[in-house]
């Protein structure tokens, strides 16, 4: 009886735990092309909202065979995320003959990104859910090359989530997910960095993931791992540093997240989660056969969240993310809530 009563409260309250694994957007500067992949991995990944729904459904299920949406059911979620990245670089040049310093310049870059995301889930089967999401991105940046704001649609994602095993009370819930990200946003490889800002990744990417959650009353434990492979962006003609960029091949990335949620009452919960991502070097090819390879990027974000249940069907989740490495966003703030029709 205690297990059932507590699960009823935990379900709505802990839904924000996996939403806490959220962070930043994609940036257009050449020096951070592989950092973009890391930040995307830390950002709200394809399927993150679905993982939130999964955890909520798992914790509230009592007489279901599966924890996901039933066949023919529809659910929608709205996310608002803000992220900030501040960077400082020093440009220094020396004369080879005299060894005298001929150039010393400090460049500061600040970027603010607001992302509005609408996600929809549809139950194809009791253990198979189709997902789709689309976002509207607003970015403001201050740098030596451009200062201003850009608004545009972001990348669209399509995917599915599958639960291979029936739900059992004393067993963890496991789901597998697969998504494809379509480059519908403004590409950083086709945007003039002196006139506007990118709002998308610029490449098609495929992500496969595995998610697991388990309730140990009154705590919910959860974790996930994912691998992303991106296709090459070709037929480019972007001027960068006096050369023309003709193609970009992003390196693959691997990420994982672990965390837990704790119920303070039937209506309030807190959650903590760590998201870590590694992106392998990307290859940029320029005209004349020139090739440039970025470095391995390593990023981590610690998320602190709180969920408040406003009604049996509505839980609002607020999450603060703090970057732990130089490749991570400085901080992010997100709000997640279901849309009831």
mmCIF file of C-alpha atoms in Angstrom:
data_model
loop_
_atom_site.group_PDB
_atom_site.id
_atom_site.type_symbol
_atom_site.label_atom_id
_atom_site.label_comp_id
_atom_site.label_asym_id
_atom_site.label_seq_id
_atom_site.Cartn_x
_atom_site.Cartn_y
_atom_site.Cartn_z
ATOM 1 C CA UNK A 1 0.000 0.000 0.000
ATOM 2 C CA UNK A 2 2.819 2.389 0.862
ATOM 3 C CA UNK A 3 4.487 1.554 -2.439
ATOM 4 C CA UNK A 4 1.348 2.357 -4.435
ATOM 5 C CA UNK A 5 0.595 5.628 -2.606
ATOM 6 C CA UNK A 6 4.138 6.870 -2.893
ATOM 7 C CA UNK A 7 4.360 5.915 -6.553
ATOM 8 C CA UNK A 8 1.261 7.944 -7.275
ATOM 9 C CA UNK A 9 3.012 11.051 -5.946
ATOM 10 C CA UNK A 10 6.438 10.196 -7.328
ATOM 11 C CA UNK A 11 5.154 9.773 -10.857
ATOM 12 C CA UNK A 12 4.121 13.347 -11.482
ATOM 13 C CA UNK A 13 6.824 14.875 -9.323
ATOM 14 C CA UNK A 14 9.871 13.064 -10.693
ATOM 15 C CA UNK A 15 9.007 13.722 -14.324
ATOM 16 C CA UNK A 16 11.428 16.650 -14.343
ATOM 17 C CA UNK A 17 14.417 14.542 -13.413
ATOM 18 C CA UNK A 18 15.411 13.560 -16.928
ATOM 19 C CA UNK A 19 14.366 16.951 -18.265
ATOM 20 C CA UNK A 20 17.231 18.227 -16.091
ATOM 21 C CA UNK A 21 19.727 16.722 -18.526
ATOM 22 C CA UNK A 22 19.465 19.860 -20.710
ATOM 23 C CA UNK A 23 21.824 22.529 -21.890
ATOM 24 C CA UNK A 24 23.114 24.484 -24.830
ATOM 25 C CA UNK A 25 22.724 25.126 -28.568
ATOM 26 C CA UNK A 26 24.969 25.068 -31.656
ATOM 27 C CA UNK A 27 27.374 27.935 -32.384
ATOM 28 C CA UNK A 28 28.832 29.118 -35.667
ATOM 29 C CA UNK A 29 32.489 29.920 -34.875
ATOM 30 C CA UNK A 30 35.117 27.721 -36.592
ATOM 31 C CA UNK A 31 37.167 27.165 -33.465
ATOM 32 C CA UNK A 32 34.199 25.609 -31.715
ATOM 33 C CA UNK A 33 32.790 23.356 -34.440
ATOM 34 C CA UNK A 34 33.394 20.226 -32.374
ATOM 35 C CA UNK A 35 32.317 22.061 -29.205
ATOM 36 C CA UNK A 36 28.981 22.535 -30.950
ATOM 37 C CA UNK A 37 28.556 18.788 -31.108
ATOM 38 C CA UNK A 38 29.325 18.505 -27.395
ATOM 39 C CA UNK A 39 26.924 21.278 -26.472
ATOM 40 C CA UNK A 40 24.220 19.719 -28.612
ATOM 41 C CA UNK A 41 24.759 16.456 -26.819
ATOM 42 C CA UNK A 42 24.377 18.251 -23.522
ATOM 43 C CA UNK A 43 21.475 20.188 -24.734
ATOM 44 C CA UNK A 44 17.990 18.792 -24.923
ATOM 45 C CA UNK A 45 18.609 15.760 -27.011
ATOM 46 C CA UNK A 46 16.211 14.038 -29.329
ATOM 47 C CA UNK A 47 14.058 11.957 -27.013
ATOM 48 C CA UNK A 48 14.784 13.832 -23.765
ATOM 49 C CA UNK A 49 11.169 14.895 -23.418
ATOM 50 C CA UNK A 50 10.173 11.330 -24.172
ATOM 51 C CA UNK A 51 12.414 10.135 -21.344
ATOM 52 C CA UNK A 52 10.611 12.524 -19.017
ATOM 53 C CA UNK A 53 7.289 11.055 -20.048
ATOM 54 C CA UNK A 54 8.724 7.560 -19.683
ATOM 55 C CA UNK A 55 9.836 8.146 -16.107
ATOM 56 C CA UNK A 56 6.489 9.724 -15.209
ATOM 57 C CA UNK A 57 4.534 6.866 -16.725
ATOM 58 C CA UNK A 58 6.791 4.274 -15.114
ATOM 59 C CA UNK A 59 6.345 5.686 -11.631
ATOM 60 C CA UNK A 60 2.571 6.009 -11.902
ATOM 61 C CA UNK A 61 1.818 2.651 -13.515
ATOM 62 C CA UNK A 62 0.040 0.091 -11.383
ATOM 63 C CA UNK A 63 -2.049 -2.078 -13.653
ATOM 64 C CA UNK A 64 -0.423 -1.465 -17.045
ATOM 65 C CA UNK A 65 1.595 -4.044 -18.911
ATOM 66 C CA UNK A 66 3.840 -1.314 -20.315
ATOM 67 C CA UNK A 67 4.791 2.092 -18.962
ATOM 68 C CA UNK A 68 4.554 4.125 -22.168
ATOM 69 C CA UNK A 69 1.576 5.669 -23.921
ATOM 70 C CA UNK A 70 -1.155 3.228 -24.790
ATOM 71 C CA UNK A 71 -1.861 2.563 -28.435
ATOM 72 C CA UNK A 72 -3.722 5.474 -30.044
ATOM 73 C CA UNK A 73 -2.997 7.940 -27.205
ATOM 74 C CA UNK A 74 -1.452 11.380 -27.797
ATOM 75 C CA UNK A 75 0.637 13.601 -25.510
ATOM 76 C CA UNK A 76 2.336 16.979 -26.023
ATOM 77 C CA UNK A 77 5.012 18.804 -24.020
ATOM 78 C CA UNK A 78 6.361 22.361 -24.083
ATOM 79 C CA UNK A 79 9.945 23.238 -23.115
ATOM 80 C CA UNK A 80 11.540 26.642 -22.663
ATOM 81 C CA UNK A 81 15.301 26.693 -22.249
ATOM 82 C CA UNK A 82 17.800 29.533 -21.807
ATOM 83 C CA UNK A 83 21.549 29.034 -22.026
ATOM 84 C CA UNK A 84 24.535 31.349 -21.749
ATOM 85 C CA UNK A 85 28.085 30.893 -22.996
ATOM 86 C CA UNK A 86 30.876 33.391 -22.419
ATOM 87 C CA UNK A 87 34.285 32.938 -24.026
ATOM 88 C CA UNK A 88 37.498 34.925 -23.975
ATOM 89 C CA UNK A 89 40.364 34.346 -26.423
ATOM 90 C CA UNK A 90 43.760 35.993 -26.878
ATOM 91 C CA UNK A 91 45.144 36.558 -30.368
ATOM 92 C CA UNK A 92 48.916 37.079 -30.290
ATOM 93 C CA UNK A 93 51.448 37.183 -33.137
ATOM 94 C CA UNK A 94 55.247 37.428 -33.048
ATOM 95 C CA UNK A 95 57.693 38.511 -35.724
ATOM 96 C CA UNK A 96 59.813 35.459 -36.586
ATOM 97 C CA UNK A 97 63.023 37.442 -37.159
ATOM 98 C CA UNK A 98 62.959 39.831 -34.233
ATOM 99 C CA UNK A 99 60.767 37.731 -31.895
ATOM 100 C CA UNK A 100 58.883 40.933 -31.134
ATOM 101 C CA UNK A 101 55.205 40.902 -30.299
ATOM 102 C CA UNK A 102 53.386 42.468 -33.266
ATOM 103 C CA UNK A 103 49.776 41.753 -32.313
ATOM 104 C CA UNK A 104 48.016 41.282 -29.004
ATOM 105 C CA UNK A 105 44.230 41.276 -28.913
ATOM 106 C CA UNK A 106 41.696 39.993 -26.397
ATOM 107 C CA UNK A 107 38.369 38.946 -27.899
ATOM 108 C CA UNK A 108 35.244 38.435 -25.790
ATOM 109 C CA UNK A 109 32.255 36.498 -27.086
ATOM 110 C CA UNK A 110 28.949 36.255 -25.248
ATOM 111 C CA UNK A 111 25.986 34.277 -26.469
ATOM 112 C CA UNK A 112 22.427 34.040 -25.103
ATOM 113 C CA UNK A 113 20.081 31.428 -26.541
ATOM 114 C CA UNK A 114 16.341 30.965 -25.955
ATOM 115 C CA UNK A 115 14.824 27.750 -27.297
ATOM 116 C CA UNK A 116 11.080 27.036 -27.402
ATOM 117 C CA UNK A 117 10.378 23.378 -28.166
ATOM 118 C CA UNK A 118 7.064 21.659 -28.833
ATOM 119 C CA UNK A 119 7.194 17.867 -28.606
ATOM 120 C CA UNK A 120 4.507 15.338 -29.460
ATOM 121 C CA UNK A 121 4.244 11.621 -28.637
ATOM 122 C CA UNK A 122 1.834 9.129 -30.185
ATOM 123 C CA UNK A 123 1.268 5.543 -29.067
ATOM 124 C CA UNK A 124 1.825 3.302 -32.090
ATOM 125 C CA UNK A 125 1.620 0.219 -29.873
ATOM 126 C CA UNK A 126 1.394 -0.217 -26.120
ATOM 127 C CA UNK A 127 5.178 -0.616 -26.043
ATOM 128 C CA UNK A 128 6.110 1.563 -29.047
ATOM 129 C CA UNK A 129 5.798 5.358 -29.133
ATOM 130 C CA UNK A 130 6.488 7.683 -32.043
ATOM 131 C CA UNK A 131 7.987 11.093 -31.263
ATOM 132 C CA UNK A 132 8.471 14.406 -33.045
ATOM 133 C CA UNK A 133 9.667 17.838 -31.968
ATOM 134 C CA UNK A 134 10.218 21.246 -33.507
ATOM 135 C CA UNK A 135 11.807 24.330 -31.954
ATOM 136 C CA UNK A 136 11.954 28.089 -32.375
ATOM 137 C CA UNK A 137 15.369 29.532 -31.522
ATOM 138 C CA UNK A 138 16.271 33.101 -30.609
ATOM 139 C CA UNK A 139 19.964 33.962 -30.221
ATOM 140 C CA UNK A 140 21.727 37.127 -29.169
ATOM 141 C CA UNK A 141 25.509 37.374 -29.448
ATOM 142 C CA UNK A 142 28.216 39.954 -28.783
ATOM 143 C CA UNK A 143 31.536 39.480 -30.563
ATOM 144 C CA UNK A 144 34.067 41.351 -32.662
ATOM 145 C CA UNK A 145 32.518 40.010 -35.885
ATOM 146 C CA UNK A 146 28.819 40.420 -35.112
ATOM 147 C CA UNK A 147 26.555 41.841 -32.436
ATOM 148 C CA UNK A 148 22.841 41.300 -32.789
ATOM 149 C CA UNK A 149 19.906 38.910 -32.564
ATOM 150 C CA UNK A 150 18.570 36.199 -34.867
ATOM 151 C CA UNK A 151 15.262 34.339 -34.818
ATOM 152 C CA UNK A 152 14.605 31.174 -36.781
ATOM 153 C CA UNK A 153 13.224 27.672 -36.634
ATOM 154 C CA UNK A 154 15.611 25.129 -35.149
ATOM 155 C CA UNK A 155 16.344 21.543 -36.123
ATOM 156 C CA UNK A 156 13.423 19.100 -36.289
ATOM 157 C CA UNK A 157 13.643 15.616 -34.780
ATOM 158 C CA UNK A 158 11.710 12.420 -35.496
ATOM 159 C CA UNK A 159 12.048 9.193 -33.580
ATOM 160 C CA UNK A 160 10.606 6.246 -31.724
ATOM 161 C CA UNK A 161 10.869 4.725 -28.263
ATOM 162 C CA UNK A 162 10.490 0.999 -27.626
ATOM 163 C CA UNK A 163 10.000 -0.891 -24.359
ATOM 164 C CA UNK A 164 11.032 -4.527 -24.933
ATOM 165 C CA UNK A 165 9.939 -5.912 -21.552
ATOM 166 C CA UNK A 166 6.674 -5.680 -19.666
ATOM 167 C CA UNK A 167 6.566 -3.563 -16.541
ATOM 168 C CA UNK A 168 7.278 -5.461 -13.323
ATOM 169 C CA UNK A 169 7.101 -3.983 -9.871
ATOM 170 C CA UNK A 170 10.516 -5.061 -8.601
ATOM 171 C CA UNK A 171 12.389 -4.747 -11.888
ATOM 172 C CA UNK A 172 13.890 -1.652 -13.544
ATOM 173 C CA UNK A 173 12.169 -0.238 -16.616
ATOM 174 C CA UNK A 174 14.296 -0.339 -19.773
ATOM 175 C CA UNK A 175 13.590 1.412 -23.053
ATOM 176 C CA UNK A 176 15.507 1.843 -26.291
ATOM 177 C CA UNK A 177 15.186 4.942 -28.453
ATOM 178 C CA UNK A 178 16.215 6.034 -31.915
ATOM 179 C CA UNK A 179 15.961 9.488 -33.460
ATOM 180 C CA UNK A 180 16.994 11.387 -36.536
ATOM 181 C CA UNK A 181 17.756 15.112 -36.426
ATOM 182 C CA UNK A 182 16.965 17.024 -39.604
ATOM 183 C CA UNK A 183 18.959 20.229 -40.370
ATOM 184 C CA UNK A 184 15.925 22.495 -40.693
ATOM 185 C CA UNK A 185 17.557 25.265 -38.656
ATOM 186 C CA UNK A 186 19.905 27.917 -39.995
ATOM 187 C CA UNK A 187 23.212 26.156 -40.658
ATOM 188 C CA UNK A 188 26.436 27.479 -39.068
ATOM 189 C CA UNK A 189 28.239 26.378 -42.256
ATOM 190 C CA UNK A 190 26.051 28.445 -44.600
ATOM 191 C CA UNK A 191 25.519 31.530 -42.433
ATOM 192 C CA UNK A 192 27.579 34.687 -42.767
ATOM 193 C CA UNK A 193 28.901 35.074 -39.222
ATOM 194 C CA UNK A 194 29.225 38.842 -39.724
ATOM 195 C CA UNK A 195 25.517 39.264 -40.501
ATOM 196 C CA UNK A 196 23.479 36.662 -38.609
ATOM 197 C CA UNK A 197 23.625 33.689 -36.226
ATOM 198 C CA UNK A 198 23.045 29.989 -36.740
ATOM 199 C CA UNK A 199 20.044 28.310 -35.100
ATOM 200 C CA UNK A 200 20.699 24.709 -36.130
ATOM 201 C CA UNK A 201 23.451 22.126 -36.437
ATOM 202 C CA UNK A 202 23.708 22.133 -40.218
ATOM 203 C CA UNK A 203 23.948 18.330 -40.505
ATOM 204 C CA UNK A 204 21.681 15.284 -40.360
ATOM 205 C CA UNK A 205 22.370 13.143 -37.303
ATOM 206 C CA UNK A 206 21.243 9.735 -36.046
ATOM 207 C CA UNK A 207 21.075 8.937 -32.333
ATOM 208 C CA UNK A 208 20.526 5.622 -30.578
ATOM 209 C CA UNK A 209 20.001 5.447 -26.850
ATOM 210 C CA UNK A 210 19.220 3.177 -23.922
ATOM 211 C CA UNK A 211 17.322 4.397 -20.835
ATOM 212 C CA UNK A 212 16.777 2.744 -17.468
ATOM 213 C CA UNK A 213 14.828 3.776 -14.352
ATOM 214 C CA UNK A 214 13.927 2.152 -11.052
ATOM 215 C CA UNK A 215 11.872 3.207 -8.052
ATOM 216 C CA UNK A 216 13.246 2.572 -4.573
ATOM 217 C CA UNK A 217 10.553 4.299 -2.563
ATOM 218 C CA UNK A 218 10.771 7.296 -2.034
ATOM 219 C CA UNK A 219 13.685 7.636 -4.477
ATOM 220 C CA UNK A 220 13.693 7.195 -8.258
ATOM 221 C CA UNK A 221 17.014 6.296 -9.895
ATOM 222 C CA UNK A 222 17.547 6.852 -13.612
ATOM 223 C CA UNK A 223 20.265 6.771 -16.231
ATOM 224 C CA UNK A 224 20.791 6.819 -19.970
ATOM 225 C CA UNK A 225 23.471 6.409 -22.615
ATOM 226 C CA UNK A 226 23.439 7.481 -26.253
ATOM 227 C CA UNK A 227 25.606 7.484 -29.360
ATOM 228 C CA UNK A 228 25.277 10.005 -32.212
ATOM 229 C CA UNK A 229 26.578 9.737 -35.762
ATOM 230 C CA UNK A 230 26.367 12.749 -38.086
ATOM 231 C CA UNK A 231 26.433 12.852 -41.873
ATOM 232 C CA UNK A 232 28.812 15.105 -43.778
ATOM 233 C CA UNK A 233 27.775 18.626 -44.770
ATOM 234 C CA UNK A 234 28.991 19.082 -48.339
ATOM 235 C CA UNK A 235 28.698 21.535 -51.262
ATOM 236 C CA UNK A 236 29.478 24.449 -48.950
ATOM 237 C CA UNK A 237 30.869 27.801 -49.971
ATOM 238 C CA UNK A 238 31.517 29.751 -46.802
ATOM 239 C CA UNK A 239 34.389 32.193 -46.398
ATOM 240 C CA UNK A 240 36.398 31.583 -43.229
ATOM 241 C CA UNK A 241 39.745 33.156 -42.502
ATOM 242 C CA UNK A 242 40.486 33.939 -46.139
ATOM 243 C CA UNK A 243 39.619 30.430 -47.318
ATOM 244 C CA UNK A 244 36.423 28.825 -48.609
ATOM 245 C CA UNK A 245 34.913 26.038 -46.534
ATOM 246 C CA UNK A 246 33.663 23.246 -48.828
ATOM 247 C CA UNK A 247 32.680 20.418 -46.448
ATOM 248 C CA UNK A 248 32.412 19.480 -42.774
ATOM 249 C CA UNK A 249 32.405 15.963 -41.317
ATOM 250 C CA UNK A 250 31.439 16.076 -37.615
ATOM 251 C CA UNK A 251 32.947 13.414 -35.406
ATOM 252 C CA UNK A 252 30.723 10.960 -33.538
ATOM 253 C CA UNK A 253 29.734 11.639 -29.959
ATOM 254 C CA UNK A 254 28.941 9.539 -26.918
ATOM 255 C CA UNK A 255 27.024 10.725 -23.887
ATOM 256 C CA UNK A 256 25.554 9.377 -20.695
ATOM 257 C CA UNK A 257 23.565 10.697 -17.768
ATOM 258 C CA UNK A 258 22.881 9.488 -14.242
ATOM 259 C CA UNK A 259 20.790 10.928 -11.455
ATOM 260 C CA UNK A 260 18.047 10.514 -8.898
ATOM 261 C CA UNK A 261 14.862 12.202 -7.751
ATOM 262 C CA UNK A 262 13.577 12.429 -4.197
ATOM 263 C CA UNK A 263 10.000 13.109 -3.131
ATOM 264 C CA UNK A 264 9.648 15.775 -0.457
ATOM 265 C CA UNK A 265 5.846 15.464 -0.446
ATOM 266 C CA UNK A 266 3.021 14.299 -2.694
ATOM 267 C CA UNK A 267 3.341 17.522 -4.725
ATOM 268 C CA UNK A 268 7.020 18.510 -4.612
ATOM 269 C CA UNK A 269 10.186 16.661 -5.575
ATOM 270 C CA UNK A 270 13.822 17.567 -6.154
ATOM 271 C CA UNK A 271 16.231 15.919 -8.563
ATOM 272 C CA UNK A 272 19.934 15.903 -9.346
ATOM 273 C CA UNK A 273 21.596 14.655 -12.521
ATOM 274 C CA UNK A 274 25.001 14.609 -14.201
ATOM 275 C CA UNK A 275 25.278 14.681 -17.997
ATOM 276 C CA UNK A 276 28.646 13.920 -19.595
ATOM 277 C CA UNK A 277 29.433 13.962 -23.315
ATOM 278 C CA UNK A 278 32.502 13.383 -25.467
ATOM 279 C CA UNK A 279 32.742 14.452 -29.118
ATOM 280 C CA UNK A 280 35.485 13.169 -31.367
ATOM 281 C CA UNK A 281 37.293 15.611 -33.707
ATOM 282 C CA UNK A 282 35.480 17.057 -36.711
ATOM 283 C CA UNK A 283 37.148 17.500 -40.111
ATOM 284 C CA UNK A 284 36.781 20.763 -42.047
ATOM 285 C CA UNK A 285 37.891 20.829 -45.696
ATOM 286 C CA UNK A 286 38.698 24.040 -47.545
ATOM 287 C CA UNK A 287 39.389 24.854 -51.165
ATOM 288 C CA UNK A 288 42.850 24.034 -52.397
ATOM 289 C CA UNK A 289 42.863 20.712 -50.525
ATOM 290 C CA UNK A 290 43.474 22.350 -47.153
ATOM 291 C CA UNK A 291 42.132 20.300 -44.214
ATOM 292 C CA UNK A 292 41.660 21.260 -40.587
ATOM 293 C CA UNK A 293 40.818 18.899 -37.734
ATOM 294 C CA UNK A 294 39.390 20.057 -34.432
ATOM 295 C CA UNK A 295 40.345 18.605 -31.058
ATOM 296 C CA UNK A 296 38.489 16.126 -28.867
ATOM 297 C CA UNK A 297 35.858 17.880 -26.790
ATOM 298 C CA UNK A 298 34.867 16.843 -23.265
ATOM 299 C CA UNK A 299 31.923 18.439 -21.517
ATOM 300 C CA UNK A 300 29.835 17.891 -18.409
ATOM 301 C CA UNK A 301 26.846 19.622 -16.848
ATOM 302 C CA UNK A 302 25.418 19.229 -13.348
ATOM 303 C CA UNK A 303 21.675 19.766 -13.165
ATOM 304 C CA UNK A 304 19.554 20.691 -10.170
ATOM 305 C CA UNK A 305 15.793 20.516 -10.564
ATOM 306 C CA UNK A 306 12.459 20.745 -8.807
ATOM 307 C CA UNK A 307 9.067 19.414 -9.845
ATOM 308 C CA UNK A 308 5.751 20.853 -8.626
ATOM 309 C CA UNK A 309 2.502 19.017 -9.290
ATOM 310 C CA UNK A 310 -0.258 21.522 -9.976
ATOM 311 C CA UNK A 311 -2.899 18.879 -10.738
ATOM 312 C CA UNK A 312 -3.020 15.099 -11.302
ATOM 313 C CA UNK A 313 -2.306 15.731 -15.002
ATOM 314 C CA UNK A 314 0.054 18.727 -14.788
ATOM 315 C CA UNK A 315 3.546 18.892 -13.315
ATOM 316 C CA UNK A 316 5.859 21.853 -13.923
ATOM 317 C CA UNK A 317 9.589 21.134 -13.783
ATOM 318 C CA UNK A 318 12.326 23.745 -13.402
ATOM 319 C CA UNK A 319 15.982 22.818 -13.930
ATOM 320 C CA UNK A 320 19.237 24.731 -13.485
ATOM 321 C CA UNK A 321 22.307 23.400 -15.298
ATOM 322 C CA UNK A 322 25.848 24.411 -14.363
ATOM 323 C CA UNK A 323 28.774 23.736 -16.715
ATOM 324 C CA UNK A 324 31.670 21.816 -15.205
ATOM 325 C CA UNK A 325 34.227 22.044 -18.043
ATOM 326 C CA UNK A 326 35.401 24.712 -20.472
ATOM 327 C CA UNK A 327 33.552 22.953 -23.308
ATOM 328 C CA UNK A 328 30.215 23.213 -21.496
ATOM 329 C CA UNK A 329 27.722 26.085 -21.427
ATOM 330 C CA UNK A 330 28.302 28.343 -18.427
ATOM 331 C CA UNK A 331 24.771 27.716 -17.231
ATOM 332 C CA UNK A 332 21.269 26.970 -18.478
ATOM 333 C CA UNK A 333 17.748 27.335 -17.102
ATOM 334 C CA UNK A 334 14.813 25.290 -18.335
ATOM 335 C CA UNK A 335 11.072 24.905 -17.746
ATOM 336 C CA UNK A 336 9.087 21.869 -18.849
ATOM 337 C CA UNK A 337 5.343 21.263 -18.699
ATOM 338 C CA UNK A 338 2.762 19.021 -20.397
ATOM 339 C CA UNK A 339 0.122 20.484 -22.711
ATOM 340 C CA UNK A 340 -3.370 19.175 -22.012
ATOM 341 C CA UNK A 341 -6.017 19.440 -24.719
#
